[in-house]
Amino acid sequence: MPTEDHPLEYAEFEGIVPEEQYGAGPEIVWNLGTYRNVAGKPVDEEIRTGHVKVWAGG
């Protein structure tokens, strides 16, 4: 799901966002790492077609 850019400090935030705020609920970091586009097409083009193929390292 496309979103606006967020500060890098958010990358490691875990906690609960209060009910009255956007994105309310628990926030859990599942993975920190890197990814590589393996399809050979620009990622924005892949997103538009609904199929993004990446290699995830972490």
mmCIF file of C-alpha atoms in Angstrom:
data_model
loop_
_atom_site.group_PDB
_atom_site.id
_atom_site.type_symbol
_atom_site.label_atom_id
_atom_site.label_comp_id
_atom_site.label_asym_id
_atom_site.label_seq_id
_atom_site.Cartn_x
_atom_site.Cartn_y
_atom_site.Cartn_z
ATOM 1 C CA MET A 1 0.000 0.000 0.000
ATOM 2 C CA PRO A 2 1.627 3.280 -1.043
ATOM 3 C CA THR A 3 2.111 5.822 1.747
ATOM 4 C CA GLU A 4 3.888 9.114 2.227
ATOM 5 C CA ASP A 5 7.535 9.071 3.323
ATOM 6 C CA HIS A 6 8.059 8.598 7.045
ATOM 7 C CA PRO A 7 10.992 9.649 9.258
ATOM 8 C CA LEU A 8 13.633 6.896 9.612
ATOM 9 C CA GLU A 9 13.069 6.951 13.380
ATOM 10 C CA TYR A 10 9.718 5.229 12.755
ATOM 11 C CA ALA A 11 11.481 2.114 11.406
ATOM 12 C CA GLU A 12 12.084 0.660 14.858
ATOM 13 C CA PHE A 13 8.960 1.927 16.653
ATOM 14 C CA GLU A 14 6.971 -0.723 18.476
ATOM 15 C CA GLY A 15 4.028 0.193 20.635
ATOM 16 C CA ILE A 16 0.358 1.096 20.492
ATOM 17 C CA VAL A 17 -0.937 4.091 18.540
ATOM 18 C CA PRO A 18 -3.903 5.594 20.470
ATOM 19 C CA GLU A 19 -7.446 5.011 19.137
ATOM 20 C CA GLU A 20 -8.007 8.667 18.220
ATOM 21 C CA GLN A 21 -4.924 8.789 15.963
ATOM 22 C CA TYR A 22 -4.481 7.700 12.352
ATOM 23 C CA GLY A 23 -3.099 4.169 12.199
ATOM 24 C CA ALA A 24 -4.451 3.313 15.647
ATOM 25 C CA GLY A 25 -3.564 -0.041 17.123
ATOM 26 C CA PRO A 26 -0.468 -2.121 17.780
ATOM 27 C CA GLU A 27 2.667 -1.486 15.734
ATOM 28 C CA ILE A 28 5.112 -4.388 15.504
ATOM 29 C CA VAL A 29 8.405 -4.519 13.586
ATOM 30 C CA TRP A 30 8.425 -7.839 11.728
ATOM 31 C CA ASN A 31 11.621 -7.420 9.755
ATOM 32 C CA LEU A 32 14.423 -4.950 9.210
ATOM 33 C CA GLY A 33 16.593 -5.524 6.198
ATOM 34 C CA THR A 34 17.061 -4.797 2.546
ATOM 35 C CA TYR A 35 15.340 -5.801 -0.645
ATOM 36 C CA ARG A 36 16.367 -6.064 -4.267
ATOM 37 C CA ASN A 37 14.084 -5.761 -7.278
ATOM 38 C CA VAL A 38 14.521 -9.003 -9.242
ATOM 39 C CA ALA A 39 11.936 -8.477 -11.986
ATOM 40 C CA GLY A 40 14.092 -6.075 -13.994
ATOM 41 C CA LYS A 41 11.319 -3.483 -14.320
ATOM 42 C CA PRO A 42 10.937 -0.208 -12.402
ATOM 43 C CA VAL A 43 9.179 -0.859 -9.075
ATOM 44 C CA ASP A 44 6.565 1.857 -9.712
ATOM 45 C CA GLU A 45 5.613 0.071 -12.948
ATOM 46 C CA GLU A 46 5.363 -3.248 -11.107
ATOM 47 C CA ILE A 47 3.123 -1.672 -8.459
ATOM 48 C CA ARG A 48 0.772 -0.339 -11.144
ATOM 49 C CA THR A 49 0.452 -3.821 -12.675
ATOM 50 C CA GLY A 50 -0.145 -5.369 -9.242
ATOM 51 C CA HIS A 51 2.892 -7.680 -9.262
ATOM 52 C CA VAL A 52 6.141 -6.802 -7.472
ATOM 53 C CA LYS A 53 8.919 -9.392 -7.340
ATOM 54 C CA VAL A 54 11.720 -8.771 -4.831
ATOM 55 C CA TRP A 55 14.454 -10.619 -2.979
ATOM 56 C CA ALA A 56 14.326 -9.849 0.745
ATOM 57 C CA GLY A 57 17.428 -9.987 2.905
ATOM 58 C CA GLY A 58 17.429 -9.388 6.593
#
